[in-house]
PDB file of C-alpha atoms in Angstrom:
ATOM      1  CA  MET B 877      -8.413   7.644  22.109  1.00 48.00           C
ATOM      2  CA  LYS B 878      -7.904   7.223  18.445  1.00 55.00           C
ATOM      3  CA  LYS B 879      -5.804   4.128  18.298  1.00 59.00           C
ATOM      4  CA  ALA B 880      -8.809   2.936  20.337  1.00 59.00           C
ATOM      5  CA  GLY B 881     -10.951   3.620  17.030  1.00 56.00           C
ATOM      6  CA  ILE B 882      -8.291   2.473  14.505  1.00 59.00           C
ATOM      7  CA  ARG B 883      -8.622  -1.006  16.507  1.00 63.00           C
ATOM      8  CA  ILE B 884     -12.321  -0.540  16.382  1.00 59.00           C
ATOM      9  CA  PHE B 885     -12.237   0.157  12.320  1.00 60.00           C
ATOM     10  CA  PHE B 886      -9.777  -3.148  11.782  1.00 60.00           C
ATOM     11  CA  THR B 887     -11.972  -5.123  14.142  1.00 64.00           C
ATOM     12  CA  SER B 888     -15.246  -4.419  12.228  1.00 60.00           C
ATOM     13  CA  TYR B 889     -13.264  -4.487   8.697  1.00 60.00           C
ATOM     14  CA  CYS B 890     -12.426  -8.207   9.914  1.00 62.00           C
ATOM     15  CA  LEU B 891     -15.712  -9.295  10.764  1.00 60.00           C
ATOM     16  CA  LEU B 892     -17.498  -7.533   7.250  1.00 59.00           C
ATOM     17  CA  LEU B 893     -14.951 -10.136   5.873  1.00 59.00           C
ATOM     18  CA  ILE B 894     -16.204 -12.913   7.826  1.00 60.00           C
ATOM     19  CA  GLY B 895     -19.076 -12.536   7.190  1.00 60.00           C
ATOM     20  CA  LEU B 896     -18.483 -11.938   3.376  1.00 56.00           C
ATOM     21  CA  LEU B 897     -16.750 -15.391   2.834  1.00 55.00           C
ATOM     22  CA  THR B 898     -19.032 -17.537   5.305  1.00 56.00           C
ATOM     23  CA  SER B 899     -22.489 -16.179   3.721  1.00 54.00           C
ATOM     24  CA  GLU B 900     -24.535 -19.244   2.651  1.00 49.00           C
ATOM     25  CA  ASP B 901     -23.468 -19.235  -1.043  1.00 51.00           C
ATOM     26  CA  LEU B 902     -19.788 -19.618  -0.128  1.00 47.00           C
ATOM     27  CA  LEU B 903     -20.117 -23.237  -2.440  1.00 45.00           C
ATOM     28  CA  ALA B 904     -21.549 -21.291  -5.332  1.00 47.00           C
ATOM     29  CA  GLN B 905     -18.308 -20.929  -6.580  1.00 53.00           C
ATOM     30  CA  ARG B 906     -18.088 -17.569  -6.218  1.00 78.00           C
ATOM     31  CA  ASN B 907     -15.486 -17.299  -3.438  1.00 89.00           C
ATOM     32  CA  GLU B 908     -11.852 -17.493  -2.751  1.00 93.00           C
ATOM     33  CA  LEU B 909      -9.368 -16.949   0.092  1.00 95.00           C
ATOM     34  CA  GLY B 910      -5.417 -15.735  -0.718  1.00 97.00           C
ATOM     35  CA  PHE B 911      -2.889 -14.475   0.774  1.00 98.00           C
ATOM     36  CA  GLY B 912       0.632 -12.254  -0.317  1.00 98.00           C
ATOM     37  CA  LEU B 913       4.236 -11.245   0.249  1.00 98.00           C
ATOM     38  CA  GLY B 914       6.549  -9.424  -1.647  1.00 98.00           C
ATOM     39  CA  GLY B 915       8.074  -5.703  -1.202  1.00 98.00           C
ATOM     40  CA  ALA B 916       6.709  -2.097  -0.262  1.00 98.00           C
ATOM     41  CA  THR B 917       8.208   1.565  -0.743  1.00 97.00           C
ATOM     42  CA  TYR B 918       6.972   5.086  -0.663  1.00 96.00           C
ATOM     43  CA  THR B 919       7.913   7.926  -1.716  1.00 95.00           C
ATOM     44  CA  GLY B 920       7.729  11.399  -0.517  1.00 92.00           C
ATOM     45  CA  ASP B 921       9.716  14.276   1.067  1.00 89.00           C
ATOM     46  CA  ILE B 922      12.719  11.598   1.399  1.00 92.00           C
ATOM     47  CA  ILE B 923      12.093   9.187  -1.585  1.00 92.00           C
ATOM     48  CA  ARG B 924      10.768  11.354  -4.441  1.00 89.00           C
ATOM     49  CA  LYS B 925      11.544   7.831  -6.908  1.00 90.00           C
ATOM     50  CA  VAL B 926      11.414   4.614  -6.056  1.00 91.00           C
ATOM     51  CA  ASP B 927      14.490   3.385  -4.940  1.00 92.00           C
ATOM     52  CA  PRO B 928      15.655   0.111  -4.472  1.00 90.00           C
ATOM     53  CA  SER B 929      18.173   0.243  -1.918  1.00 90.00           C
ATOM     54  CA  GLN B 930      15.002   1.272   0.316  1.00 94.00           C
ATOM     55  CA  LEU B 931      12.610  -1.677   0.556  1.00 95.00           C
ATOM     56  CA  GLY B 932      10.643  -2.904   3.417  1.00 97.00           C
ATOM     57  CA  ILE B 933       7.971  -6.154   3.296  1.00 98.00           C
ATOM     58  CA  GLN B 934       4.769  -6.420   2.862  1.00 98.00           C
ATOM     59  CA  GLY B 935       2.289  -9.356   3.543  1.00 98.00           C
ATOM     60  CA  THR B 936      -1.616  -9.257   3.017  1.00 98.00           C
ATOM     61  CA  LEU B 937      -4.598 -11.502   3.788  1.00 97.00           C
ATOM     62  CA  PHE B 938      -7.961 -11.208   1.033  1.00 97.00           C
ATOM     63  CA  GLY B 939     -11.100 -12.794   0.100  1.00 95.00           C
ATOM     64  CA  ARG B 940     -12.678 -12.515  -3.313  1.00 94.00           C
ATOM     65  CA  ARG B 941     -16.470 -12.651  -4.884  1.00 92.00           C
ATOM     66  CA  ASN B 942     -15.668 -13.501  -8.455  1.00 90.00           C
ATOM     67  CA  PHE B 943     -19.261 -11.797  -9.994  1.00 88.00           C
ATOM     68  CA  ASP B 944     -18.712 -13.354 -13.414  1.00 85.00           C
ATOM     69  CA  ASN B 945     -16.120 -13.891 -15.448  1.00 85.00           C
ATOM     70  CA  VAL B 946     -14.512 -10.397 -16.019  1.00 91.00           C
ATOM     71  CA  TRP B 947     -15.424  -8.635 -12.703  1.00 93.00           C
ATOM     72  CA  SER B 948     -14.435  -9.967  -8.479  1.00 95.00           C
ATOM     73  CA  LEU B 949     -14.531  -7.760  -5.576  1.00 95.00           C
ATOM     74  CA  ARG B 950     -11.167  -8.026  -3.294  1.00 97.00           C
ATOM     75  CA  ALA B 951     -11.261  -7.149   0.669  1.00 96.00           C
ATOM     76  CA  GLY B 952      -8.285  -7.754   2.003  1.00 96.00           C
ATOM     77  CA  ILE B 953      -5.641  -6.621   5.000  1.00 96.00           C
ATOM     78  CA  SER B 954      -2.565  -5.914   4.801  1.00 98.00           C
ATOM     79  CA  PHE B 955       0.718  -5.415   6.727  1.00 97.00           C
ATOM     80  CA  ALA B 956       3.938  -3.514   5.372  1.00 98.00           C
ATOM     81  CA  ARG B 957       7.311  -2.568   6.899  1.00 98.00           C
ATOM     82  CA  LEU B 958       8.582   1.377   5.305  1.00 97.00           C
ATOM     83  CA  ASN B 959      11.252   3.012   5.904  1.00 96.00           C
ATOM     84  CA  ALA B 960      13.496   5.703   4.314  1.00 96.00           C
ATOM     85  CA  ALA B 961      16.557   7.824   4.970  1.00 95.00           C
ATOM     86  CA  ASP B 962      18.765  10.483   3.566  1.00 92.00           C
ATOM     87  CA  SER B 963      21.881   9.231   5.060  1.00 93.00           C
ATOM     88  CA  ILE B 964      21.529   5.903   2.544  1.00 93.00           C
ATOM     89  CA  ASN B 965      20.670   7.848  -1.008  1.00 90.00           C
ATOM     90  CA  PRO B 966      19.951  11.740  -0.419  1.00 90.00           C
ATOM     91  CA  ILE B 967      18.083  13.587  -3.444  1.00 85.00           C
ATOM     92  CA  ASP B 968      20.448  16.119  -2.901  1.00 82.00           C
ATOM     93  CA  ALA B 969      23.570  18.182  -0.652  1.00 80.00           C
ATOM     94  CA  ALA B 970      20.847  19.451   1.368  1.00 77.00           C
ATOM     95  CA  ALA B 971      18.664  16.523   1.961  1.00 83.00           C
ATOM     96  CA  ALA B 972      21.979  15.287   3.299  1.00 85.00           C
ATOM     97  CA  TYR B 973      22.710  18.071   5.264  1.00 80.00           C
ATOM     98  CA  ARG B 974      19.216  17.309   6.566  1.00 83.00           C
ATOM     99  CA  ASN B 975      19.342  14.118   7.461  1.00 89.00           C
ATOM    100  CA  ALA B 976      15.810  12.712   7.732  1.00 91.00           C
ATOM    101  CA  GLY B 977      14.924   9.339   8.474  1.00 94.00           C
ATOM    102  CA  PHE B 978      11.404   6.864   9.405  1.00 97.00           C
ATOM    103  CA  LYS B 979      10.799   3.828   9.622  1.00 97.00           C
ATOM    104  CA  GLY B 980       7.799   1.395  10.764  1.00 97.00           C
ATOM    105  CA  SER B 981       4.932  -0.361   9.791  1.00 98.00           C
ATOM    106  CA  VAL B 982       1.024   0.009   8.003  1.00 98.00           C
ATOM    107  CA  PHE B 983      -1.724  -1.336   8.545  1.00 97.00           C
ATOM    108  CA  GLU B 984      -4.172  -0.811   5.731  1.00 98.00           C
ATOM    109  CA  ALA B 985      -7.801  -2.158   4.884  1.00 97.00           C
ATOM    110  CA  THR B 986      -9.081  -1.909   1.018  1.00 97.00           C
ATOM    111  CA  ALA B 987     -11.742  -2.752  -1.062  1.00 96.00           C
ATOM    112  CA  VAL B 988     -11.021  -3.076  -4.368  1.00 97.00           C
ATOM    113  CA  MET B 989     -13.037  -4.165  -7.850  1.00 97.00           C
ATOM    114  CA  GLU B 990     -10.559  -6.575  -9.981  1.00 98.00           C
ATOM    115  CA  TYR B 991     -11.695  -6.705 -13.759  1.00 97.00           C
ATOM    116  CA  HIS B 992      -9.847  -9.369 -16.087  1.00 95.00           C
ATOM    117  CA  PHE B 993      -9.164  -8.759 -19.788  1.00 95.00           C
ATOM    118  CA  LEU B 994      -9.183 -12.253 -21.226  1.00 92.00           C
ATOM    119  CA  ASP B 995     -11.997 -14.947 -19.880  1.00 87.00           C
ATOM    120  CA  PHE B 996      -8.991 -17.388 -18.444  1.00 85.00           C
ATOM    121  CA  THR B 997     -11.808 -18.731 -16.035  1.00 78.00           C
ATOM    122  CA  HIS B 998     -14.184 -20.639 -18.162  1.00 74.00           C
ATOM    123  CA  PRO B 999     -13.445 -24.533 -18.389  1.00 72.00           C
ATOM    124  CA  GLN B1000     -12.774 -24.233 -22.302  1.00 76.00           C
ATOM    125  CA  SER B1001     -10.865 -20.575 -22.069  1.00 76.00           C
ATOM    126  CA  GLN B1002      -7.597 -20.953 -24.625  1.00 84.00           C
ATOM    127  CA  TYR B1003      -6.085 -19.109 -21.715  1.00 86.00           C
ATOM    128  CA  ARG B1004      -4.765 -19.885 -18.855  1.00 89.00           C
ATOM    129  CA  TYR B1005      -3.781 -16.790 -17.804  1.00 92.00           C
ATOM    130  CA  SER B1006      -5.106 -13.213 -17.543  1.00 95.00           C
ATOM    131  CA  PRO B1007      -3.656  -9.153 -17.022  1.00 97.00           C
ATOM    132  CA  TYR B1008      -5.829  -7.390 -15.014  1.00 98.00           C
ATOM    133  CA  GLY B1009      -6.337  -3.986 -13.512  1.00 98.00           C
ATOM    134  CA  PHE B1010      -8.073  -2.963  -9.800  1.00 98.00           C
ATOM    135  CA  PHE B1011      -9.566   0.217  -8.310  1.00 98.00           C
ATOM    136  CA  GLY B1012     -10.743   0.947  -5.158  1.00 98.00           C
ATOM    137  CA  LEU B1013     -10.890   2.749  -1.848  1.00 97.00           C
ATOM    138  CA  GLY B1014      -8.881   1.929   1.555  1.00 97.00           C
ATOM    139  CA  TYR B1015      -7.632   2.962   5.049  1.00 97.00           C
ATOM    140  CA  SER B1016      -4.503   3.069   5.499  1.00 97.00           C
ATOM    141  CA  PHE B1017      -2.835   3.505   9.664  1.00 97.00           C
ATOM    142  CA  PHE B1018       0.885   4.279  10.043  1.00 98.00           C
ATOM    143  CA  SER B1019       3.077   3.611  13.278  1.00 97.00           C
ATOM    144  CA  GLY B1020       6.725   4.296  13.582  1.00 96.00           C
ATOM    145  CA  GLU B1021       9.760   6.715  14.644  1.00 97.00           C
ATOM    146  CA  GLY B1022      12.152   8.850  12.541  1.00 95.00           C
ATOM    147  CA  GLN B1023      13.400  12.723  12.688  1.00 91.00           C
ATOM    148  CA  THR B1024      12.575  15.777  10.354  1.00 87.00           C
ATOM    149  CA  TYR B1025      16.067  16.723  10.408  1.00 82.00           C
ATOM    150  CA  GLN B1026      19.381  16.164  12.275  1.00 80.00           C
ATOM    151  CA  GLY B1027      18.755  17.034  16.094  1.00 79.00           C
ATOM    152  CA  ASP B1028      15.203  17.561  15.871  1.00 81.00           C
ATOM    153  CA  PRO B1029      14.168  18.102  19.440  1.00 84.00           C
ATOM    154  CA  ASN B1030      10.796  16.125  18.525  1.00 86.00           C
ATOM    155  CA  ALA B1031      12.205  12.902  16.970  1.00 90.00           C
ATOM    156  CA  GLY B1032      10.730   9.381  17.907  1.00 94.00           C
ATOM    157  CA  ASP B1033       7.488   7.931  18.423  1.00 96.00           C
ATOM    158  CA  TYR B1034       4.485   9.100  15.924  1.00 96.00           C
ATOM    159  CA  SER B1035       1.827   7.971  14.353  1.00 96.00           C
ATOM    160  CA  LEU B1036      -1.075   8.378  12.191  1.00 96.00           C
ATOM    161  CA  GLY B1037      -3.976   7.122   9.505  1.00 96.00           C
ATOM    162  CA  THR B1038      -5.504   8.212   6.157  1.00 97.00           C
ATOM    163  CA  PRO B1039      -7.911   7.401   3.880  1.00 97.00           C
ATOM    164  CA  ILE B1040      -6.016   5.718   0.424  1.00 98.00           C
ATOM    165  CA  ILE B1041      -6.820   5.427  -3.176  1.00 98.00           C
ATOM    166  CA  PRO B1042      -5.328   1.746  -3.735  1.00 98.00           C
ATOM    167  CA  PHE B1043      -5.361   1.157  -7.550  1.00 98.00           C
ATOM    168  CA  GLY B1044      -2.962  -1.393 -10.188  1.00 98.00           C
ATOM    169  CA  LEU B1045      -2.435  -3.732 -12.510  1.00 98.00           C
ATOM    170  CA  GLY B1046      -1.167  -7.277 -12.384  1.00 98.00           C
ATOM    171  CA  ILE B1047      -1.750 -10.964 -13.841  1.00 98.00           C
ATOM    172  CA  LYS B1048      -2.896 -14.412 -13.070  1.00 97.00           C
ATOM    173  CA  TYR B1049      -2.126 -17.575 -13.475  1.00 96.00           C
ATOM    174  CA  LYS B1050      -4.839 -21.071 -13.245  1.00 92.00           C
ATOM    175  CA  LEU B1051      -2.256 -23.618 -11.435  1.00 93.00           C
ATOM    176  CA  ASN B1052      -5.960 -25.917 -11.414  1.00 89.00           C
ATOM    177  CA  ASP B1053      -9.210 -24.970 -10.950  1.00 84.00           C
ATOM    178  CA  ARG B1054      -8.727 -24.256  -7.101  1.00 89.00           C
ATOM    179  CA  TRP B1055      -5.511 -22.176  -7.261  1.00 93.00           C
ATOM    180  CA  THR B1056      -4.781 -19.143  -9.144  1.00 95.00           C
ATOM    181  CA  LEU B1057      -1.055 -17.907  -8.626  1.00 98.00           C
ATOM    182  CA  ALA B1058      -0.754 -14.030  -9.702  1.00 98.00           C
ATOM    183  CA  MET B1059       1.788 -11.161  -9.392  1.00 98.00           C
ATOM    184  CA  GLU B1060       0.828  -7.433  -8.302  1.00 98.00           C
ATOM    185  CA  LEU B1061       1.769  -4.022  -8.646  1.00 98.00           C
ATOM    186  CA  GLY B1062      -0.289  -1.944  -6.331  1.00 98.00           C
ATOM    187  CA  PHE B1063       0.332   2.039  -5.489  1.00 98.00           C
ATOM    188  CA  ARG B1064      -1.910   3.546  -2.388  1.00 98.00           C
ATOM    189  CA  ALA B1065      -2.784   7.369  -2.664  1.00 97.00           C
ATOM    190  CA  THR B1066      -2.407   8.764   0.529  1.00 97.00           C
ATOM    191  CA  PHE B1067      -4.141  11.552   1.682  1.00 95.00           C
ATOM    192  CA  SER B1068      -1.243  12.527   4.127  1.00 94.00           C
ATOM    193  CA  ASP B1069       1.994  14.663   3.958  1.00 90.00           C
ATOM    194  CA  LEU B1070       3.045  13.150   7.092  1.00 91.00           C
ATOM    195  CA  PHE B1071       4.658   9.763   6.614  1.00 94.00           C
ATOM    196  CA  ASP B1072       8.243  10.646   6.551  1.00 92.00           C
ATOM    197  CA  LYS B1073       7.523  13.000   9.787  1.00 89.00           C
ATOM    198  CA  ILE B1074       8.140  16.300   7.294  1.00 85.00           C
ATOM    199  CA  ASP B1075       5.037  18.233   7.282  1.00 75.00           C
ATOM    200  CA  SER B1076       5.303  20.881   3.953  1.00 64.00           C
ATOM    201  CA  LYS B1077       2.853  22.794   6.201  1.00 63.00           C
ATOM    202  CA  ASN B1078       5.861  24.182   8.699  1.00 57.00           C
ATOM    203  CA  ALA B1079       7.800  27.432   7.494  1.00 52.00           C
ATOM    204  CA  ASN B1080       9.960  27.481   4.659  1.00 57.00           C
ATOM    205  CA  ILE B1081      13.104  26.984   5.801  1.00 60.00           C
ATOM    206  CA  PRO B1082      16.067  27.925   2.872  1.00 62.00           C
ATOM    207  CA  ARG B1083      17.447  24.639   1.489  1.00 59.00           C
ATOM    208  CA  PHE B1084      21.527  26.151   0.958  1.00 63.00           C
ATOM    209  CA  PRO B1085      23.003  28.117   3.036  1.00 66.00           C
ATOM    210  CA  ASP B1086      23.165  32.455   3.136  1.00 63.00           C
ATOM    211  CA  PRO B1087      26.293  33.516   1.949  1.00 69.00           C
ATOM    212  CA  SER B1088      26.117  36.496   3.231  1.00 72.00           C
ATOM    213  CA  ASN B1089      24.885  34.917   6.846  1.00 65.00           C
ATOM    214  CA  GLN B1090      26.035  32.068   8.155  1.00 60.00           C
ATOM    215  CA  ASN B1091      24.119  31.787  11.086  1.00 62.00           C
ATOM    216  CA  VAL B1092      20.677  31.377   9.263  1.00 56.00           C
ATOM    217  CA  PRO B1093      19.439  27.790   9.376  1.00 57.00           C
ATOM    218  CA  TYR B1094      18.847  26.341   6.187  1.00 59.00           C
ATOM    219  CA  GLY B1095      18.359  22.898   5.078  1.00 57.00           C
ATOM    220  CA  ILE B1096      16.706  21.468   7.920  1.00 56.00           C
ATOM    221  CA  ASN B1097      13.121  21.081   7.168  1.00 55.00           C
ATOM    222  CA  TYR B1098      12.037  21.165   3.393  1.00 61.00           C
ATOM    223  CA  GLY B1099       9.330  19.580   1.536  1.00 63.00           C
ATOM    224  CA  SER B1100       7.654  19.068  -1.894  1.00 64.00           C
ATOM    225  CA  TYR B1101       4.885  21.536  -0.909  1.00 63.00           C
ATOM    226  CA  GLY B1102       1.615  19.869  -2.136  1.00 66.00           C
ATOM    227  CA  ASP B1103       2.503  16.523  -2.625  1.00 81.00           C
ATOM    228  CA  LYS B1104       1.212  13.566  -0.671  1.00 91.00           C
ATOM    229  CA  ASP B1105       2.739  10.908   0.768  1.00 94.00           C
ATOM    230  CA  TRP B1106       2.701   7.254  -1.316  1.00 96.00           C
ATOM    231  CA  TYR B1107       2.992   3.776  -0.995  1.00 98.00           C
ATOM    232  CA  TYR B1108       3.650   0.928  -3.163  1.00 98.00           C
ATOM    233  CA  PHE B1109       3.466  -3.180  -3.128  1.00 98.00           C
ATOM    234  CA  LEU B1110       5.028  -5.081  -5.145  1.00 98.00           C
ATOM    235  CA  GLY B1111       4.237  -9.028  -4.815  1.00 98.00           C
ATOM    236  CA  LEU B1112       2.981 -12.923  -5.649  1.00 99.00           C
ATOM    237  CA  THR B1113      -0.871 -14.145  -4.129  1.00 98.00           C
ATOM    238  CA  LEU B1114      -1.619 -17.367  -3.920  1.00 98.00           C
ATOM    239  CA  SER B1115      -5.805 -18.049  -3.817  1.00 97.00           C
ATOM    240  CA  TYR B1116      -7.899 -20.719  -3.559  1.00 95.00           C
ATOM    241  CA  SER B1117     -11.571 -21.852  -5.113  1.00 90.00           C
ATOM    242  CA  PHE B1118     -14.074 -23.502  -2.637  1.00 82.00           C
ATOM    243  CA  ASN B1119     -15.635 -25.372  -5.387  1.00 64.00           C
ATOM    244  CA  SER B1120     -14.815 -25.827  -9.544  1.00 52.00           C
ATOM    245  CA  VAL B1121     -14.509 -22.809 -11.650  1.00 48.00           C
ATOM    246  CA  GLN B1122     -18.031 -21.747 -12.475  1.00 51.00           C
ATOM    247  CA  CYS B1123     -19.222 -21.213 -16.037  1.00 52.00           C
ATOM    248  CA  TYR B1124     -21.084 -17.946 -16.082  1.00 52.00           C
ATOM    249  CA  SER B1125     -23.865 -16.573 -18.135  1.00 50.00           C
ATOM    250  CA  TYR B1126     -23.896 -13.367 -19.678  1.00 46.00           C
TER     251      TYR B1126
END
């Protein structure tokens, strides 16, 4: 039932995006279509800081509505592969003993507002580039497999959905009146602590052995209590404007 709801959500979002981009003012020099490719990673209970040795791939399709020379609305759908494992780069000795790990796919739908710091779209502008920032809302669905600790009887497939807050920054460069190339770093703040299959609500098991009682389990299910999981995109995008650049008036 949950997966059916997710499919309905993403189908409705795609139809809304198509409707936005095929409206009657498609040729009013306002709309763009684009795609992007790059890398993805996560931080949580297995990776505390971004680890270049544990990267996945990501791709995106998006539409953009330019309101003026400064503000744009971008709606898009993205796919990414995320993975992390204590066995690759444990954060400490207890993490190596824990041996948690996961891998899976993220599907997300987002809508963000972009703010451009330079007027690079004006035909007479001295700039062909502009830094920009963005902020918005979205929803993410994750499906993967993993284990919370070595010998976890509940290891295997799992899935979850969560609202997300996407934000970040980048730089755009106009190749010509129709094509724009951009490099972008995006952050995804989630409302879930379960991307890595480690639930901070579980009973607190000691991270290190008890010298007085070696039979007490330790290090198999500890996490960062109170912190939610994040994931990140870094990549290039290429977008196409359906008509020549419009000179907006303020």
